[in-house]
Short mmCIF file of C-alpha atoms and ligand atoms in Angstrom, two decimals:
data_model
loop_
_atom_site.label_atom_id
_atom_site.label_comp_id
_atom_site.label_asym_id
_atom_site.label_seq_id
_atom_site.Cartn_x
_atom_site.Cartn_y
_atom_site.Cartn_z
CA UNK A 1 74.75 102.84 110.63
CA UNK A 2 76.18 100.08 109.47
CA UNK A 3 74.68 97.88 107.86
CA UNK A 4 74.76 95.03 104.77
CA UNK A 5 74.33 98.37 102.45
CA UNK A 6 77.37 99.04 103.68
CA UNK A 7 79.27 97.08 101.51
CA UNK A 8 77.64 98.34 98.85
CA UNK A 9 79.36 100.50 96.00
CA UNK A 10 75.57 101.28 94.24
CA UNK A 11 76.10 104.28 92.41
CA UNK A 12 79.67 104.21 92.15
CA UNK A 13 82.06 104.85 89.44
CA UNK A 14 85.19 102.03 89.46
CA UNK A 15 88.51 102.57 87.14
CA UNK A 16 90.42 99.41 87.52
CA UNK A 17 93.85 100.03 85.24
CA UNK A 18 94.96 97.47 83.24
CA UNK A 19 91.67 95.39 83.60
CA UNK A 20 90.80 94.05 80.53
CA UNK A 21 91.91 90.08 81.90
CA UNK A 22 94.14 88.82 85.61
CA UNK A 23 93.44 90.33 88.93
CA UNK A 24 92.21 93.98 87.07
CA UNK A 25 89.75 91.86 85.32
CA UNK A 26 88.61 89.90 88.18
CA UNK A 27 89.29 92.83 90.71
CA UNK A 28 85.87 94.16 88.46
CA UNK A 29 83.74 91.75 88.16
CA UNK A 30 83.98 92.02 91.99
CA UNK A 31 83.21 95.46 92.56
CA UNK A 32 80.66 95.52 90.19
CA UNK A 33 78.51 92.07 91.39
CA UNK A 34 77.95 94.73 94.01
CA UNK A 35 76.86 97.63 91.96
CA UNK A 36 79.47 99.59 90.97
CA UNK A 37 80.23 101.06 87.09
CA UNK A 38 82.61 99.67 85.63
CA UNK A 39 85.14 101.31 83.57
CA UNK A 40 88.33 99.86 82.65
CA UNK A 41 91.50 100.81 80.90
CA UNK A 42 94.28 98.97 78.50
CA UNK A 43 97.60 99.77 76.53
CA UNK A 44 95.69 98.39 73.42
CA UNK A 45 92.27 98.71 71.35
CA UNK A 46 92.60 94.92 70.74
CA UNK A 47 93.04 93.86 74.63
CA UNK A 48 89.81 96.64 75.28
CA UNK A 49 87.91 95.16 72.92
CA UNK A 50 88.88 91.15 74.25
CA UNK A 51 88.27 92.97 77.84
CA UNK A 52 84.79 94.25 76.63
CA UNK A 53 83.70 91.46 75.35
CA UNK A 54 84.63 89.22 78.83
CA UNK A 55 82.82 91.67 81.02
CA UNK A 56 79.93 91.47 78.82
CA UNK A 57 80.44 87.32 79.09
CA UNK A 58 79.72 88.31 82.26
CA UNK A 59 76.55 90.50 82.72
CA UNK A 60 78.53 92.81 83.07
CA UNK A 61 78.57 96.51 81.37
CA UNK A 62 82.04 97.76 81.02
CA UNK A 63 83.56 101.25 79.85
CA UNK A 64 87.03 100.34 78.61
CA UNK A 65 89.45 102.91 76.84
CA UNK A 66 92.47 103.26 75.28
CA UNK A 67 94.84 104.21 77.68
CA UNK A 68 99.53 103.83 78.31
CA UNK A 69 98.76 104.62 82.20
CA UNK A 70 102.56 106.25 82.01
CA UNK A 71 101.08 108.66 79.56
CA UNK A 72 100.18 111.95 82.06
CA UNK A 73 98.06 113.62 79.08
CA UNK A 74 96.40 110.12 77.84
CA UNK A 75 95.64 110.04 81.22
CA UNK A 76 94.26 112.85 81.83
CA UNK A 77 92.91 113.36 78.67
CA UNK A 78 90.41 109.43 79.45
CA UNK A 79 89.48 110.76 83.10
CA UNK A 80 88.46 113.62 80.82
CA UNK A 81 85.93 111.12 78.20
CA UNK A 82 85.77 108.73 81.39
CA UNK A 83 83.81 111.86 83.52
CA UNK A 84 81.89 113.12 80.99
CA UNK A 85 80.96 109.74 79.47
CA UNK A 86 80.25 107.74 82.78
CA UNK A 87 80.75 110.47 85.52
CA UNK A 88 82.89 111.22 88.64
CA UNK A 89 85.72 108.32 89.69
CA UNK A 90 84.21 107.21 92.97
CA UNK A 91 86.45 104.55 92.89
CA UNK A 92 89.99 103.79 91.52
CA UNK A 93 92.26 100.67 90.97
CA UNK A 94 95.77 101.26 90.17
CA UNK A 95 96.00 97.26 89.28
CA UNK A 96 97.97 98.04 85.83
CA UNK A 97 101.49 96.45 86.22
CA UNK A 98 104.06 94.35 84.71
CA UNK A 99 107.19 92.38 86.04
CA UNK A 100 110.74 91.67 84.41
CA UNK A 101 112.82 88.90 85.71
CA UNK A 102 116.16 89.74 85.06
CA UNK A 103 119.05 88.97 87.66
CA UNK A 104 120.20 93.20 88.54
CA UNK A 105 123.88 93.04 87.54
CA UNK A 106 122.60 91.71 84.11
CA UNK A 107 119.35 94.15 84.07
CA UNK A 108 119.78 97.31 81.93
CA UNK A 109 119.09 100.89 83.57
CA UNK A 110 115.92 101.06 80.59
CA UNK A 111 113.85 97.71 81.76
CA UNK A 112 114.91 99.23 85.73
CA UNK A 113 112.67 102.26 84.92
CA UNK A 114 110.32 100.65 82.30
CA UNK A 115 109.10 98.63 85.21
CA UNK A 116 109.45 102.06 87.39
CA UNK A 117 107.60 104.28 85.83
CA UNK A 118 104.35 101.06 84.73
CA UNK A 119 104.26 99.68 88.83
CA UNK A 120 104.97 103.15 91.16
CA UNK A 121 105.20 106.30 87.94
CA UNK A 122 101.38 105.59 86.82
CA UNK A 123 99.93 105.05 90.04
CA UNK A 124 100.69 108.76 90.64
CA UNK A 125 99.89 110.22 87.75
CA UNK A 126 96.50 107.83 87.53
CA UNK A 127 96.07 109.11 91.43
CA UNK A 128 96.84 112.54 90.61
CA UNK A 129 94.14 112.71 87.86
CA UNK A 130 91.28 111.23 89.81
CA UNK A 131 91.62 113.58 93.33
CA UNK A 132 90.71 116.65 92.63
CA UNK A 133 87.18 115.35 91.07
CA UNK A 134 86.79 113.15 94.45
CA UNK A 135 88.28 116.17 96.57
CA UNK A 136 85.39 118.12 95.50
CA UNK A 137 82.80 115.40 95.48
CA UNK A 138 83.96 115.06 99.10
CA UNK A 139 84.74 111.12 98.82
CA UNK A 140 87.32 109.25 97.66
CA UNK A 141 88.31 105.58 97.35
CA UNK A 142 92.55 104.82 95.61
CA UNK A 143 92.74 101.24 95.83
CA UNK A 144 96.76 100.44 94.92
CA UNK A 145 97.25 96.34 93.95
CA UNK A 146 100.72 96.15 95.62
CA UNK A 147 103.00 92.43 96.46
CA UNK A 148 104.34 90.52 98.55
CA UNK A 149 107.27 92.16 97.42
CA UNK A 150 105.92 95.64 99.11
CA UNK A 151 107.44 93.40 101.85
CA UNK A 152 110.13 91.03 100.57
CA UNK A 153 112.86 90.70 97.83
CA UNK A 154 113.62 87.89 95.83
CA UNK A 155 116.32 86.98 93.25
CA UNK A 156 116.22 88.90 90.06
CA UNK A 157 112.65 91.11 90.92
CA UNK A 158 114.69 94.32 91.90
CA UNK A 159 112.50 96.43 89.81
CA UNK A 160 109.50 95.33 91.14
CA UNK A 161 110.16 95.15 94.64
CA UNK A 162 111.50 98.15 94.41
CA UNK A 163 108.84 100.05 92.39
CA UNK A 164 106.26 98.15 94.76
CA UNK A 165 107.43 98.97 98.10
CA UNK A 166 107.60 102.02 96.85
CA UNK A 167 103.75 101.74 96.09
CA UNK A 168 103.45 100.67 99.88
CA UNK A 169 104.89 104.80 100.59
CA UNK A 170 102.87 106.42 97.78
CA UNK A 171 99.65 104.68 99.28
CA UNK A 172 100.90 105.81 103.27
CA UNK A 173 101.52 109.61 101.57
CA UNK A 174 98.34 109.65 99.82
CA UNK A 175 96.69 108.80 102.93
CA UNK A 176 98.57 111.44 104.82
CA UNK A 177 97.48 114.19 102.07
CA UNK A 178 93.82 113.46 101.57
CA UNK A 179 92.72 111.62 104.89
CA UNK A 180 91.35 115.51 105.80
CA UNK A 181 88.75 115.51 102.38
CA UNK A 182 87.69 112.08 103.32
CA UNK A 183 89.75 110.19 100.41
CA UNK A 184 90.74 106.35 101.87
CA UNK A 185 93.67 105.84 99.47
CA UNK A 186 94.98 101.99 100.67
CA UNK A 187 96.83 99.07 99.35
CA UNK A 188 95.52 95.25 98.06
CA UNK A 189 98.58 93.04 98.66
CA UNK A 190 97.91 89.50 96.56
CA UNK A 191 100.32 86.39 97.78
CA UNK A 192 101.32 84.71 94.82
CA UNK A 193 97.96 84.31 92.17
CA UNK A 194 97.72 82.29 89.33
CA UNK A 195 97.81 84.79 86.12
CA UNK A 196 99.34 84.83 82.98
CA UNK A 197 102.49 87.09 84.70
CA UNK A 198 103.25 83.74 87.39
CA UNK A 199 102.66 80.89 84.41
CA UNK A 200 106.40 80.58 83.83
CA UNK A 201 106.61 80.29 87.76
CA UNK A 202 104.48 77.40 87.79
CA UNK A 203 105.11 75.60 83.87
CA UNK A 204 104.92 71.66 84.40
CA UNK A 205 108.62 70.54 83.86
CA UNK A 206 109.75 68.42 80.66
CA UNK A 207 109.33 65.31 83.35
CA UNK A 208 105.19 66.53 84.40
CA UNK A 209 107.33 67.78 87.21
CA UNK A 210 106.52 70.82 89.45
CA UNK A 211 108.22 73.87 88.55
CA UNK A 212 110.54 73.92 91.50
CA UNK A 213 109.31 77.55 92.11
CA UNK A 214 105.97 76.63 92.06
CA UNK A 215 106.63 74.00 94.74
CA UNK A 216 108.74 76.60 96.37
CA UNK A 217 105.95 78.63 96.79
CA UNK A 218 103.27 76.03 98.16
CA UNK A 219 105.55 75.17 101.06
CA UNK A 220 105.88 78.81 101.97
CA UNK A 221 102.62 79.16 101.57
CA UNK A 222 100.02 78.24 104.86
CA UNK A 223 96.98 77.64 102.97
CA UNK A 224 99.49 75.27 100.29
CA UNK A 225 98.05 76.37 97.42
CA UNK A 226 98.33 79.16 95.03
CA UNK A 227 96.06 82.23 95.16
CA UNK A 228 92.97 82.37 92.75
CA UNK A 229 92.38 86.27 91.38
CA UNK A 230 88.08 85.54 93.61
CA UNK A 231 90.35 85.00 96.25
CA UNK A 232 91.02 89.44 95.71
CA UNK A 233 87.73 90.35 95.32
CA UNK A 234 86.15 90.33 98.61
CA UNK A 235 88.88 91.94 99.77
CA UNK A 236 88.76 94.72 96.98
CA UNK A 237 84.93 95.14 97.30
CA UNK A 238 85.90 95.91 101.41
CA UNK A 239 88.47 98.22 100.75
CA UNK A 240 85.95 99.83 98.09
CA UNK A 241 83.30 100.44 100.49
CA UNK A 242 81.79 102.62 103.58
CA UNK A 243 82.65 99.71 105.20
CA UNK A 244 86.47 100.55 105.08
CA UNK A 245 85.89 104.07 105.66
CA UNK A 246 88.10 104.69 108.88
CA UNK A 247 90.93 102.23 107.14
CA UNK A 248 93.43 104.48 105.52
CA UNK A 249 97.01 103.57 104.27
CA UNK A 250 96.84 99.94 105.10
CA UNK A 251 98.26 97.39 102.64
CA UNK A 252 95.56 94.52 103.33
CA UNK A 253 97.67 91.59 102.42
CA UNK A 254 96.10 88.42 100.63
CA UNK A 255 98.15 85.80 100.63
CA UNK A 256 97.46 82.47 102.31
CA UNK A 257 99.59 82.99 105.07
CA UNK A 258 102.81 83.95 103.50
CA UNK A 259 104.10 86.55 105.21
CA UNK A 260 103.06 85.45 108.24
CA UNK A 261 105.07 81.66 108.17
CA UNK A 262 108.85 81.47 107.67
CA UNK A 263 108.12 78.03 105.76
CA UNK A 264 107.81 74.30 105.77
CA UNK A 265 110.57 72.36 106.52
CA UNK A 266 112.42 70.81 104.02
P1 LIG B 301 99.04 90.55 84.51
O1 LIG B 301 98.04 89.22 83.26
O2 LIG B 301 100.20 90.63 83.39
O3 LIG B 301 97.96 91.39 83.72
C1 LIG B 301 98.45 93.43 83.88
C2 LIG B 301 98.18 94.33 82.96
O4 LIG B 301 98.09 95.53 83.40
C3 LIG B 301 97.53 93.99 81.41
O5 LIG B 301 96.58 93.89 81.15
C4 LIG B 301 98.82 94.79 80.64
O6 LIG B 301 98.28 94.89 79.29
C5 LIG B 301 98.10 95.87 81.46
N1 LIG B 301 99.19 96.92 81.92
C6 LIG B 301 100.79 96.95 81.43
N2 LIG B 301 101.28 97.83 81.43
C7 LIG B 301 100.62 98.87 81.00
C8 LIG B 301 100.47 100.11 80.62
N3 LIG B 301 101.36 101.66 80.89
N4 LIG B 301 99.31 100.71 80.80
C9 LIG B 301 97.96 99.98 80.67
N5 LIG B 301 97.38 99.08 81.33
C10 LIG B 301 98.85 97.90 81.16
O7 LIG B 301 99.32 90.95 86.11
P2 LIG B 301 98.28 90.26 87.12
O8 LIG B 301 98.89 89.35 87.04
O9 LIG B 301 96.85 90.15 86.29
O10 LIG B 301 98.58 91.44 88.25
C11 LIG B 301 98.07 93.18 88.26
C12 LIG B 301 98.27 93.78 89.31
O11 LIG B 301 98.91 92.98 90.31
C13 LIG B 301 100.21 94.07 88.68
O12 LIG B 301 100.29 95.85 89.44
C14 LIG B 301 100.81 92.86 89.59
O13 LIG B 301 102.15 93.25 89.97
C15 LIG B 301 100.47 92.94 91.29
N6 LIG B 301 99.96 91.41 91.65
C16 LIG B 301 100.17 90.13 91.11
C17 LIG B 301 100.14 89.36 91.72
C18 LIG B 301 100.46 88.26 90.92
O14 LIG B 301 101.17 87.07 91.34
N7 LIG B 301 99.81 87.14 89.56
C19 LIG B 301 100.91 89.39 92.60
C20 LIG B 301 100.95 90.03 93.32
C21 LIG B 301 100.70 91.40 92.96
P3 LIG B 301 99.29 93.99 78.30
O15 LIG B 301 98.61 92.40 78.34
O16 LIG B 301 99.65 94.41 76.88
O17 LIG B 301 100.97 93.75 79.49
C1 LIG B 302 107.34 86.56 91.53
C2 LIG B 302 106.31 87.19 91.37
C3 LIG B 302 105.38 88.40 92.23
C4 LIG B 302 104.91 87.82 92.10
C5 LIG B 302 103.54 88.82 93.36
C6 LIG B 302 103.90 88.56 94.51
O1 LIG B 302 108.41 86.71 90.14
O2 LIG B 302 108.11 86.98 92.50
O3 LIG B 302 105.59 87.44 89.85
O4 LIG B 302 106.40 88.86 92.48
O5 LIG B 302 103.75 89.02 90.86
O6 LIG B 302 103.89 90.46 93.24
O7 LIG B 302 103.51 89.44 95.39
#
């Protein structure tokens, strides 16, 4: 029966990867506001400690784990520890990610592989680690953090676009393979969001003017602003909740309208 409780996450355990700060931290905070128990990981103890302190400041008793999401043994060990320490993971948000902005012909194959490893292979690894318990429990939610680059290309982001395009199709494949087990796997596709990852694209010029890319994005966004991590919290709660139990394999773009818009005439 649909009611306001359909959006609640009380009693649910949510793992958000790479969530000491940035988009992951905001999504975890949104899930916590609707009752979820928060678990997160990051690449080193310093970041995990920083994250635990930041969550505590927000009144969120988060559980933090040091884990490189590209290391399958470490991920399996982390998931086992979480299941013992906190409980079976009901909600997985594959958020950890990097970008390398390098012209393709100048990009080394090592750099290309590193982006693919973190942004595409790791969501496979972590999803594979949590699915068995979700299936046994009879439900689960997986949310993959996609991108505008799941749909569009641009100069210098060949590896990232390839990874995020692949992540869109991995999302659809998890939906296809596990929908029968009451697992919903969807993507959340942020537009251009103000985080450390996009800070270089927003740096003020020496003369105090906007970075050219900053001006470009404002011209391409009907909302005429960059997104904030707060803009992502509501959509994430929706995809993590019972309110979206018949939504599966969908990429929910939270982009201020970029994908619908040809762009403002210069
Ligand atoms: P961010 O500020 O760079 O945060 C990414 C987090 O992931 C960091 O805590 C990072 O740790 C962690 N991480 C990186 N590699 C990891 C690994 N191997 N194992 C565990 N953790 C790892 O990025 P963001 O802007 O919040 O973006 C988060 C996600 O949203 C990414 O998947 C990104 O592609 C996606 N996204 C971002 C935007 C945007 O406009 N910002 C838009 C669309 C999609 P370190 O600090 O050590 O790197
Ligand atoms: C870039 C940006 C984008 C954003 C995001 C857009 O260099 O174009 O970093 O890739 O991070 O992915 O959705």
